[in-house]
PDB file of C-alpha atoms in Angstrom:
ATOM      1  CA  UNK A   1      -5.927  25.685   7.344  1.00 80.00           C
ATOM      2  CA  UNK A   2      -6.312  22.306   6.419  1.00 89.00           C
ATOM      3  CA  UNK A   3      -6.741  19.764   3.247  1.00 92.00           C
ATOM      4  CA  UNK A   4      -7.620  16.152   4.010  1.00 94.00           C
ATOM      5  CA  UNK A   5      -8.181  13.236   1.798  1.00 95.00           C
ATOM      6  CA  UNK A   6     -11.196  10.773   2.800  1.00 95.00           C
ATOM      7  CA  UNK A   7     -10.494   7.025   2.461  1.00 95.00           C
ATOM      8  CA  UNK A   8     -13.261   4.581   2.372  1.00 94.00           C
ATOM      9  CA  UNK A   9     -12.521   0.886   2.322  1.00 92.00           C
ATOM     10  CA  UNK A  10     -14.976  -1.930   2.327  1.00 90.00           C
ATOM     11  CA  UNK A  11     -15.226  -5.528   2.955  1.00 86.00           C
ATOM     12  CA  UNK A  12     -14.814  -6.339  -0.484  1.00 85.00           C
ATOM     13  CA  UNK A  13     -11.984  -4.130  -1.148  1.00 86.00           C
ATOM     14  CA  UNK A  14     -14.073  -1.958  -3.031  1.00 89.00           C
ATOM     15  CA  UNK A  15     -11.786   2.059  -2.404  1.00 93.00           C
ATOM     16  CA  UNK A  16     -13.104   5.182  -2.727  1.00 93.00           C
ATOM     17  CA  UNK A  17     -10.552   8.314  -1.744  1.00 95.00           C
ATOM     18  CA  UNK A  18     -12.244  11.707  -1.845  1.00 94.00           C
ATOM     19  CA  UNK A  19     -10.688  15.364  -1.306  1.00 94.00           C
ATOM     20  CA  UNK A  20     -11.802  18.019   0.880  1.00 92.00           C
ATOM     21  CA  UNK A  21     -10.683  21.709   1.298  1.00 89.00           C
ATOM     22  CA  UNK A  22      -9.281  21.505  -2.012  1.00 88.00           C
ATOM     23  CA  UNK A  23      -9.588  24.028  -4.737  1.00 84.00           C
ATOM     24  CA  UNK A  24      -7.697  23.469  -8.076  1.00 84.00           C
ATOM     25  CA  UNK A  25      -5.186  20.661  -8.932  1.00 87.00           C
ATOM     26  CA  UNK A  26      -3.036  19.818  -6.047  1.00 89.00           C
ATOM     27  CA  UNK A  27      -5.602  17.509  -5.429  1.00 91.00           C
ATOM     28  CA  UNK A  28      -4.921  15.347  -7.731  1.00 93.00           C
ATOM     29  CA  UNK A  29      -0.840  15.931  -7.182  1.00 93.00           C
ATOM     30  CA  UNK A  30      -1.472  15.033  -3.424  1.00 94.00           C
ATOM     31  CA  UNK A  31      -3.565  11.572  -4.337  1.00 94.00           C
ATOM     32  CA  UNK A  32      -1.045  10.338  -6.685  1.00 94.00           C
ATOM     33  CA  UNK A  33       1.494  11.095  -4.222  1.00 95.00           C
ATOM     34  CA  UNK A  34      -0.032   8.882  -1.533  1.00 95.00           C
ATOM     35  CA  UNK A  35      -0.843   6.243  -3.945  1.00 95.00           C
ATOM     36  CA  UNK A  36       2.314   6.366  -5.789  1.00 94.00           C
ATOM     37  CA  UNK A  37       3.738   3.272  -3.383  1.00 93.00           C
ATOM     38  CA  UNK A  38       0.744   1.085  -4.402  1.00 94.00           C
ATOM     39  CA  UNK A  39      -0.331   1.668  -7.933  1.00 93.00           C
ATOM     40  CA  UNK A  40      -0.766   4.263 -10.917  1.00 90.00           C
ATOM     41  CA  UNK A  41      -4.103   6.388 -10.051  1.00 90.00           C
ATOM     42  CA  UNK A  42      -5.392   7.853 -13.208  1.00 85.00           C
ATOM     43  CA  UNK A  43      -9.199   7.940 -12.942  1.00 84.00           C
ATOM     44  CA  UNK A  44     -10.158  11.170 -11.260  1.00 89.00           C
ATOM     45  CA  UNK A  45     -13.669  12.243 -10.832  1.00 88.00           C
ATOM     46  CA  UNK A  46     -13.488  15.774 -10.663  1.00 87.00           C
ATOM     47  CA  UNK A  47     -16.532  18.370  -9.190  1.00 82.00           C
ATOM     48  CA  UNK A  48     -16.528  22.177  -9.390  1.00 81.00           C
ATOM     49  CA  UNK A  49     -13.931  22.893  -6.603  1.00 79.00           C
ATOM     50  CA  UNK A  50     -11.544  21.548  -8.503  1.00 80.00           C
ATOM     51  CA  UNK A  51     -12.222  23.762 -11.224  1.00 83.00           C
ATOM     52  CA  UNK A  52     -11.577  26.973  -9.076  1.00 78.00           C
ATOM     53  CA  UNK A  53      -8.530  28.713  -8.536  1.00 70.00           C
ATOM     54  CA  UNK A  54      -6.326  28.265  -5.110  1.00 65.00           C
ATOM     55  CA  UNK A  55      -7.086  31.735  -3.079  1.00 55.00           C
ATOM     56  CA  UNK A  56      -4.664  34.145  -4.054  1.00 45.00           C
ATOM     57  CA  UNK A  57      -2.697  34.608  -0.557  1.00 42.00           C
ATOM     58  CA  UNK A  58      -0.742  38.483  -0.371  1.00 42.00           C
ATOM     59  CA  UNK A  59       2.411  37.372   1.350  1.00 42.00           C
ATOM     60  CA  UNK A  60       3.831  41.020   1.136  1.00 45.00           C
ATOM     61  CA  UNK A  61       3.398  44.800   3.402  1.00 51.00           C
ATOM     62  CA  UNK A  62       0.610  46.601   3.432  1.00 48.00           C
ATOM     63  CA  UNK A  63       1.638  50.185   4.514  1.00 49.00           C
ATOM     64  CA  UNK A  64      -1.282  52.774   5.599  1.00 49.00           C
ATOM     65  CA  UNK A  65      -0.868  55.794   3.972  1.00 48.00           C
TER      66      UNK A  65
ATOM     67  CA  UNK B   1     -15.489  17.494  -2.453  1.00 70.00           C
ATOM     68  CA  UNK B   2     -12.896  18.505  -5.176  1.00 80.00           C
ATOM     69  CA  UNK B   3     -11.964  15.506  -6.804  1.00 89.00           C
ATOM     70  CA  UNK B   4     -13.048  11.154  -6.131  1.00 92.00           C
ATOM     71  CA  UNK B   5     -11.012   8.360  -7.448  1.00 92.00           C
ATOM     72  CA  UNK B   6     -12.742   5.118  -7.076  1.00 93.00           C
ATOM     73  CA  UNK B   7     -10.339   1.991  -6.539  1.00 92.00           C
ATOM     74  CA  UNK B   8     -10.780  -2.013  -6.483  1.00 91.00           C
ATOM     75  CA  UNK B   9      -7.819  -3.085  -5.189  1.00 91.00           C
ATOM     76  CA  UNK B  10      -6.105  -5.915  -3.278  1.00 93.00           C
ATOM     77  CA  UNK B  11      -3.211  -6.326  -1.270  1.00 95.00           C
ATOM     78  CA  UNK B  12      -1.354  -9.328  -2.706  1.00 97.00           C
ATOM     79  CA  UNK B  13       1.669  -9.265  -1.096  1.00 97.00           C
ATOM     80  CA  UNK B  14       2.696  -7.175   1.608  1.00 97.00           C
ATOM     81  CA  UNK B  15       5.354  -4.176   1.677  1.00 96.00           C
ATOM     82  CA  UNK B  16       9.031  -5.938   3.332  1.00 96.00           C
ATOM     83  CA  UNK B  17       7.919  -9.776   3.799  1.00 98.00           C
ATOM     84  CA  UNK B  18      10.528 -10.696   1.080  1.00 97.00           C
ATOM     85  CA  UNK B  19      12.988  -8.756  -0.611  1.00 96.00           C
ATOM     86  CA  UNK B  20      11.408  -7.973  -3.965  1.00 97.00           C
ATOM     87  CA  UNK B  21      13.387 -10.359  -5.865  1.00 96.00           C
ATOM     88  CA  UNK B  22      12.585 -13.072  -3.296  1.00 97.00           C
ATOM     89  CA  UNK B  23       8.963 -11.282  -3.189  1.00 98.00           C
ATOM     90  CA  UNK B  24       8.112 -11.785  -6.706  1.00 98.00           C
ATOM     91  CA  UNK B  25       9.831 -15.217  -6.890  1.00 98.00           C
ATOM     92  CA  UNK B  26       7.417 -16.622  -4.455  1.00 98.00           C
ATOM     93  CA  UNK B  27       4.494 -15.096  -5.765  1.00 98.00           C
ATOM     94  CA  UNK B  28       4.886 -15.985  -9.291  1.00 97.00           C
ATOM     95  CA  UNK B  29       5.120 -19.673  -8.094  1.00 97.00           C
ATOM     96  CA  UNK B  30       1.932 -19.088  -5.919  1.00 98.00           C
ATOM     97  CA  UNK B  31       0.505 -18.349  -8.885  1.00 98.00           C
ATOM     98  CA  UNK B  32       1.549 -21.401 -11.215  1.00 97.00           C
ATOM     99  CA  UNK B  33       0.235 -23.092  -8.147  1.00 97.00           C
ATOM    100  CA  UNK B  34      -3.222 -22.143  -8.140  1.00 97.00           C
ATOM    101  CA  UNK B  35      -3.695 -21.796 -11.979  1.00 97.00           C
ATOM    102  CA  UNK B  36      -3.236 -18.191 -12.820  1.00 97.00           C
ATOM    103  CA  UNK B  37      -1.065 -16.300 -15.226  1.00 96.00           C
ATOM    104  CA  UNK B  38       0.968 -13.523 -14.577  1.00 97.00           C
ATOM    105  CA  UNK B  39       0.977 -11.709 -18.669  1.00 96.00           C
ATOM    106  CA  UNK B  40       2.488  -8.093 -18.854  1.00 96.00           C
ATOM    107  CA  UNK B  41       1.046  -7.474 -15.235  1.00 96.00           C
ATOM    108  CA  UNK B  42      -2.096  -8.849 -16.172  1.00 97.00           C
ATOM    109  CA  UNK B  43      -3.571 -11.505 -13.911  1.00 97.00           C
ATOM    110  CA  UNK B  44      -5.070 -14.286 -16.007  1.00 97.00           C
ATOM    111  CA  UNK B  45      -7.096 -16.911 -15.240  1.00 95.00           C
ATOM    112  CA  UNK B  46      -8.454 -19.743 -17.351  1.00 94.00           C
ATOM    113  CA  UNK B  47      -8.089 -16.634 -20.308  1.00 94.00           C
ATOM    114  CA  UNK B  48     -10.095 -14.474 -18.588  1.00 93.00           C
ATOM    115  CA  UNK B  49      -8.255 -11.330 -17.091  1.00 94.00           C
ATOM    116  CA  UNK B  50      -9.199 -10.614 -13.441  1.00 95.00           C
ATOM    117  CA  UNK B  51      -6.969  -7.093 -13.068  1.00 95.00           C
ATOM    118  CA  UNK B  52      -3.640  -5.498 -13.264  1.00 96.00           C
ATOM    119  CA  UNK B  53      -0.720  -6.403 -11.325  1.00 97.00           C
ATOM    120  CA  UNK B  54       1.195  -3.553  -9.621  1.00 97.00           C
ATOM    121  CA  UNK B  55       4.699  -5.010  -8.397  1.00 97.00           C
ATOM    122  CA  UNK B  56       6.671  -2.871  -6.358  1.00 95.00           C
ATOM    123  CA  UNK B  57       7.822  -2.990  -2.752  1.00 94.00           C
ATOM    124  CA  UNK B  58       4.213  -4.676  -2.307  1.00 96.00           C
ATOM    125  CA  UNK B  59       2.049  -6.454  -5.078  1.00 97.00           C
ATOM    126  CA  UNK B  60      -1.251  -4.870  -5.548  1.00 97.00           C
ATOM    127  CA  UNK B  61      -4.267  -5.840  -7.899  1.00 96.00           C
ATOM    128  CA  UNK B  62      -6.218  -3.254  -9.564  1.00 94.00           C
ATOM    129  CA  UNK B  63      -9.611  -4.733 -10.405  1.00 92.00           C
ATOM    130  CA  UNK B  64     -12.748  -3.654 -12.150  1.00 88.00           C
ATOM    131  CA  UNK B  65     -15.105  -2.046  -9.764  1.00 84.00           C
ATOM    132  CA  UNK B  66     -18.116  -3.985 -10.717  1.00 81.00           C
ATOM    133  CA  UNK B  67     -16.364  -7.461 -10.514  1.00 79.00           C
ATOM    134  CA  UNK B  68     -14.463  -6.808  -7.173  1.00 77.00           C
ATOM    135  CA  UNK B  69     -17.096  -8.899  -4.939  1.00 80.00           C
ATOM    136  CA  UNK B  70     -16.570 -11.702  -7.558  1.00 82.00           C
ATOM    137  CA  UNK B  71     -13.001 -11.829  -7.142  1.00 86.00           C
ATOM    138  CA  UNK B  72     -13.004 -10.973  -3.767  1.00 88.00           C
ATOM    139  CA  UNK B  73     -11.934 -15.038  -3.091  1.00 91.00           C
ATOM    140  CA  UNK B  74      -9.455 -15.608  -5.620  1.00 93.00           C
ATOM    141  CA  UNK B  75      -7.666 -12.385  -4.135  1.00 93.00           C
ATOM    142  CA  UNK B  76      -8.022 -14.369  -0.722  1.00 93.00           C
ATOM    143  CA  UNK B  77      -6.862 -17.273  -2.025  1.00 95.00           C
ATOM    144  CA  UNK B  78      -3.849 -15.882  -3.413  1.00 97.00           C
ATOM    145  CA  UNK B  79      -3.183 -14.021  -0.243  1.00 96.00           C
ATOM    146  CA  UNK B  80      -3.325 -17.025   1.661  1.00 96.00           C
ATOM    147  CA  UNK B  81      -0.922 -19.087  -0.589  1.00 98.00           C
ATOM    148  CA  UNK B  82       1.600 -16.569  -0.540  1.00 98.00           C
ATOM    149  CA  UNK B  83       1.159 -16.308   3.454  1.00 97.00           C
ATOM    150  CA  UNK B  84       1.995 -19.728   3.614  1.00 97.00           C
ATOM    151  CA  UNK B  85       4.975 -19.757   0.756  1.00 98.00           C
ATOM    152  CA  UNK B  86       6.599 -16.702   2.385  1.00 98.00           C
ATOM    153  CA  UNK B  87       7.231 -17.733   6.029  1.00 98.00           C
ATOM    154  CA  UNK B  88       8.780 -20.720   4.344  1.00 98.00           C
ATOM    155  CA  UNK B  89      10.918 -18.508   2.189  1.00 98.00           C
ATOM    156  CA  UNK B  90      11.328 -16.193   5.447  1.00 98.00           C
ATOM    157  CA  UNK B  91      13.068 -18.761   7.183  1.00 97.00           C
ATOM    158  CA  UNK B  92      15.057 -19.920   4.494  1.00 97.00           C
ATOM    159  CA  UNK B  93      16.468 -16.738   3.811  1.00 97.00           C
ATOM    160  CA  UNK B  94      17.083 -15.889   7.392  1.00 97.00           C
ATOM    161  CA  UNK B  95      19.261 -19.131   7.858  1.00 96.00           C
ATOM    162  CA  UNK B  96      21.002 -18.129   4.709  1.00 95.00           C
ATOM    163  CA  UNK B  97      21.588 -14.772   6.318  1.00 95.00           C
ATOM    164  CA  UNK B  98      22.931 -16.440   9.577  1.00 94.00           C
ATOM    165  CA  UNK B  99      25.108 -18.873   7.934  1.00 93.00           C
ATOM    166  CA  UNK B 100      26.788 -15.681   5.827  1.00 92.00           C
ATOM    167  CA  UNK B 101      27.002 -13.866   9.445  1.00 92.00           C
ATOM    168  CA  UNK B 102      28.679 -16.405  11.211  1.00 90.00           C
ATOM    169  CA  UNK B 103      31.634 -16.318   8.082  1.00 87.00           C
ATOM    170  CA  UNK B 104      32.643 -12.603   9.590  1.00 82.00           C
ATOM    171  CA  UNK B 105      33.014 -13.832  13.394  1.00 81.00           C
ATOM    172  CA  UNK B 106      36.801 -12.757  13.585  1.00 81.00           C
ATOM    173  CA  UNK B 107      35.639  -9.372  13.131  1.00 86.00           C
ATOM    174  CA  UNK B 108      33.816  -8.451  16.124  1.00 89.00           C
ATOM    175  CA  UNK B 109      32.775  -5.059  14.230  1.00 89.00           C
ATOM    176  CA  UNK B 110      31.312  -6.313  11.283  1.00 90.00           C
ATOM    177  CA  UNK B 111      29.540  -8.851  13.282  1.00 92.00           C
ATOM    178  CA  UNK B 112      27.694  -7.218  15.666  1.00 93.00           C
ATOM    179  CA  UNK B 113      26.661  -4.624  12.866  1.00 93.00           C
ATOM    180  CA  UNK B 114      25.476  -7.552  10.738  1.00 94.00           C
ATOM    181  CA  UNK B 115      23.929  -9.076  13.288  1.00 95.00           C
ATOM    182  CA  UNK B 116      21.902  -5.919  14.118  1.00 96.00           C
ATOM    183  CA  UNK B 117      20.985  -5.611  10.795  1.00 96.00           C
ATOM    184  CA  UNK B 118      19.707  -8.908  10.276  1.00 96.00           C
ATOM    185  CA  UNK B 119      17.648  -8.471  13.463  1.00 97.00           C
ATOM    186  CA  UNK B 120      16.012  -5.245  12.297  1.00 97.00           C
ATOM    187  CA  UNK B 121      15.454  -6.688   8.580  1.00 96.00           C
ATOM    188  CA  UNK B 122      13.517 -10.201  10.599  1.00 97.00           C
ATOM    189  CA  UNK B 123      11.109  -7.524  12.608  1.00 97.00           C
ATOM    190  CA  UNK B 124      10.174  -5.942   9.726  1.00 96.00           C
ATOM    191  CA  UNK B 125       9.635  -9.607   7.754  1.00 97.00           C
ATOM    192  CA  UNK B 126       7.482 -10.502  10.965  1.00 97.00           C
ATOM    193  CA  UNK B 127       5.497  -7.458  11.358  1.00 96.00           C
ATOM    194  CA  UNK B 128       4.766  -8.117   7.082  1.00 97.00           C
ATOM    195  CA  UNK B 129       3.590 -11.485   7.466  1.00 97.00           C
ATOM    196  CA  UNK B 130       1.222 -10.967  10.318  1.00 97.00           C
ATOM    197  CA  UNK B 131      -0.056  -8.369   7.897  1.00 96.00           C
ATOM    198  CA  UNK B 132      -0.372 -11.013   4.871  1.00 96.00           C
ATOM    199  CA  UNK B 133      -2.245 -13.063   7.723  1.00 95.00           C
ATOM    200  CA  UNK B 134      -4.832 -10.264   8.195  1.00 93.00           C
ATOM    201  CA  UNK B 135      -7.708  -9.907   5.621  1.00 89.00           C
ATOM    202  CA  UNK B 136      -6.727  -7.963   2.501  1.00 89.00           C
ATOM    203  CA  UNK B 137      -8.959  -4.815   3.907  1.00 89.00           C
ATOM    204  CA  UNK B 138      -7.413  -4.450   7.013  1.00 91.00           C
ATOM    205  CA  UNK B 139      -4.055  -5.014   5.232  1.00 94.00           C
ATOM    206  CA  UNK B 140      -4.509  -1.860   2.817  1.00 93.00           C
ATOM    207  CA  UNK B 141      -5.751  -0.494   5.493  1.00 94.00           C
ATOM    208  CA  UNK B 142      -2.146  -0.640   7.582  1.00 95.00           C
ATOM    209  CA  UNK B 143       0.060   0.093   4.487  1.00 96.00           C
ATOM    210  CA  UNK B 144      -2.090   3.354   3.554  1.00 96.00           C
ATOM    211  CA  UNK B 145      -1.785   4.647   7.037  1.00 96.00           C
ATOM    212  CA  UNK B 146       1.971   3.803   6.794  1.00 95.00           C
ATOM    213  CA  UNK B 147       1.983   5.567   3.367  1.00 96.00           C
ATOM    214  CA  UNK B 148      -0.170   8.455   4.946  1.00 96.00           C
ATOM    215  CA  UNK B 149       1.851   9.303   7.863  1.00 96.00           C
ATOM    216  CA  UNK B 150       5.342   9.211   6.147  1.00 95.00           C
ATOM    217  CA  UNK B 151       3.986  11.224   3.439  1.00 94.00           C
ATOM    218  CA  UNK B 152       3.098  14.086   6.644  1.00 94.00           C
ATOM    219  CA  UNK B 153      -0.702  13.445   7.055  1.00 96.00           C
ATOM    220  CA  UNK B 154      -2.161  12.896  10.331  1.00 96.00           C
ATOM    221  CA  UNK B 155      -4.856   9.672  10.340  1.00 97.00           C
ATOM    222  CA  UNK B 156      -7.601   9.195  11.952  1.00 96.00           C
ATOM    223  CA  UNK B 157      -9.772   5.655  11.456  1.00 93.00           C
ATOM    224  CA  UNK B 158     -13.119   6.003  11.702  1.00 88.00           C
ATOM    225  CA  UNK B 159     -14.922   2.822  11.662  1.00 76.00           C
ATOM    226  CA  UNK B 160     -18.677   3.168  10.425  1.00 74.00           C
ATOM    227  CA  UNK B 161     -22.274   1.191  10.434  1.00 68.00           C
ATOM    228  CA  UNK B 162     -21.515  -0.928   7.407  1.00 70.00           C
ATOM    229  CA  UNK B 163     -18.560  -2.145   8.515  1.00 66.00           C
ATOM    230  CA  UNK B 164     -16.288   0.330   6.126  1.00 81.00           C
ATOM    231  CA  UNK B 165     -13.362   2.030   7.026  1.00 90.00           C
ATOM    232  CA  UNK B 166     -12.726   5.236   6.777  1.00 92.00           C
ATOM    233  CA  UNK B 167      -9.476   7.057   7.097  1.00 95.00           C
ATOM    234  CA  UNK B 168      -9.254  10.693   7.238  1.00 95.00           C
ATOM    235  CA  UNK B 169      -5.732  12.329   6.407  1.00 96.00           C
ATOM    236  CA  UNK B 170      -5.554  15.680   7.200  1.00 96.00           C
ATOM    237  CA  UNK B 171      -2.527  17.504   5.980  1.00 91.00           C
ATOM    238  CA  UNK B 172      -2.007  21.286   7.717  1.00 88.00           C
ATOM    239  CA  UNK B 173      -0.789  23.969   5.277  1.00 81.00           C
ATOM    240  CA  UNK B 174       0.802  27.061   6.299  1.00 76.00           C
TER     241      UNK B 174
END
């Protein structure tokens, strides 16, 4: 599994950094991470994955009975 | 897509050509230079503010979206300047290094360490100020990969029809 981040930069400096294969708010942790170098990033444009919940993942046993 | 941020930046002064107090220094007389104010971060000019100054290891402008083409040459301009400004200062501080180098020659130890030091500190000074040299696009472009790989992505530059750059990060999870 895999999350990437999608940088666009133009000619006129104009930067647009999108997520993918995100769900929830480490989205937003992972962007200001990358950008914390450069400057503060506090304008997020959020759409509905980022509204959903992270997939539960069962780390434990599952014994057949 | 989860989440966009949307970003009008420029790449004043590169990450390492100066240390930062040399850095800022340089820049802020780059700036008296060419008639702008430096106010709380705010870059000024003639009264009107063109963006926010970010001064860290690099100095970045943040600028209003909409008005990024129109300041698109004083950003240049300033980049330019400073170019110029900081080889100067570059060498100057590099000769003051030497001279301070040359004081520890009895100790062969401390010498050669110095010396070694100095050497890797004037690679990364050059590699900086070809950087500053470049256009401010393909600048941010180098420092966010740099920023992208030591934060554990993998990058991949794809270059499209318009002439943009993309970068793709991918980070694996486990």
């Amino acid at each position: 599994m895999s999350r990437k981040i999608l940088i666009s930069i133009s000619q006129d400096n104009d930067v647009i950094v999108e997520t993918e294969d995100y769900k929830g708010p480490m989205c937003v942790k992972d962007i200001k991470q990358l950008f914390n170098e450069f400057l503060e990033v506090d304008d997020f444009d959020h759409k509905a994955e980022y509204y959903e919940s992270e997939e539960e993942i069962y780390s434990g046993v599952i014994s057949k009975l | 897509m989860s989440t966009t941020v949307k970003l009008g930046l420029g790449l004043l002064a590169s990450k390492g050509i100066l240390p930062k107090e040399e850095m800022i220094k340089v820049f802020q007389d780059c700036l008296l230079e060419l008639g702008f104010v430096n106010q709380n971060n705010s870059l000024i000019q003639n009264g009107t503010i063109i963006g926010t100054l970010t001064i860290k290891d690099r100095i970045i402008l943040s600028v209003n979206r909409a008005s990024v083409n129109q300041n698109l040459n004083k950003i240049e301009k300033i980049r330019t300047l400073f170019a110029h400004r900081a080889e100067v200062a570059q060498k100057d501080y590099i000769y003051q290094k030497e001279q301070a180098i040359n004081q520890s020659k009895q100790n062969l130890d401390t010498y050669n360490k110095l010396v070694k030091e100095l050497n890797e500190e004037k690679h990364k000074m050059q590699k900086a100020l070809e950087r500053q040299q470049k256009d401010s696009c393909e600048a941010i472009k180098e420092e966010l990969i740099e920023a992208a790989i030591n934060n554990g992505y993998e990058v991949e530059e794809i270059k499209n029809k318009e002439s943009k750059v993309q970068l793709q990060l991918v980070r694996r999870v486990y």
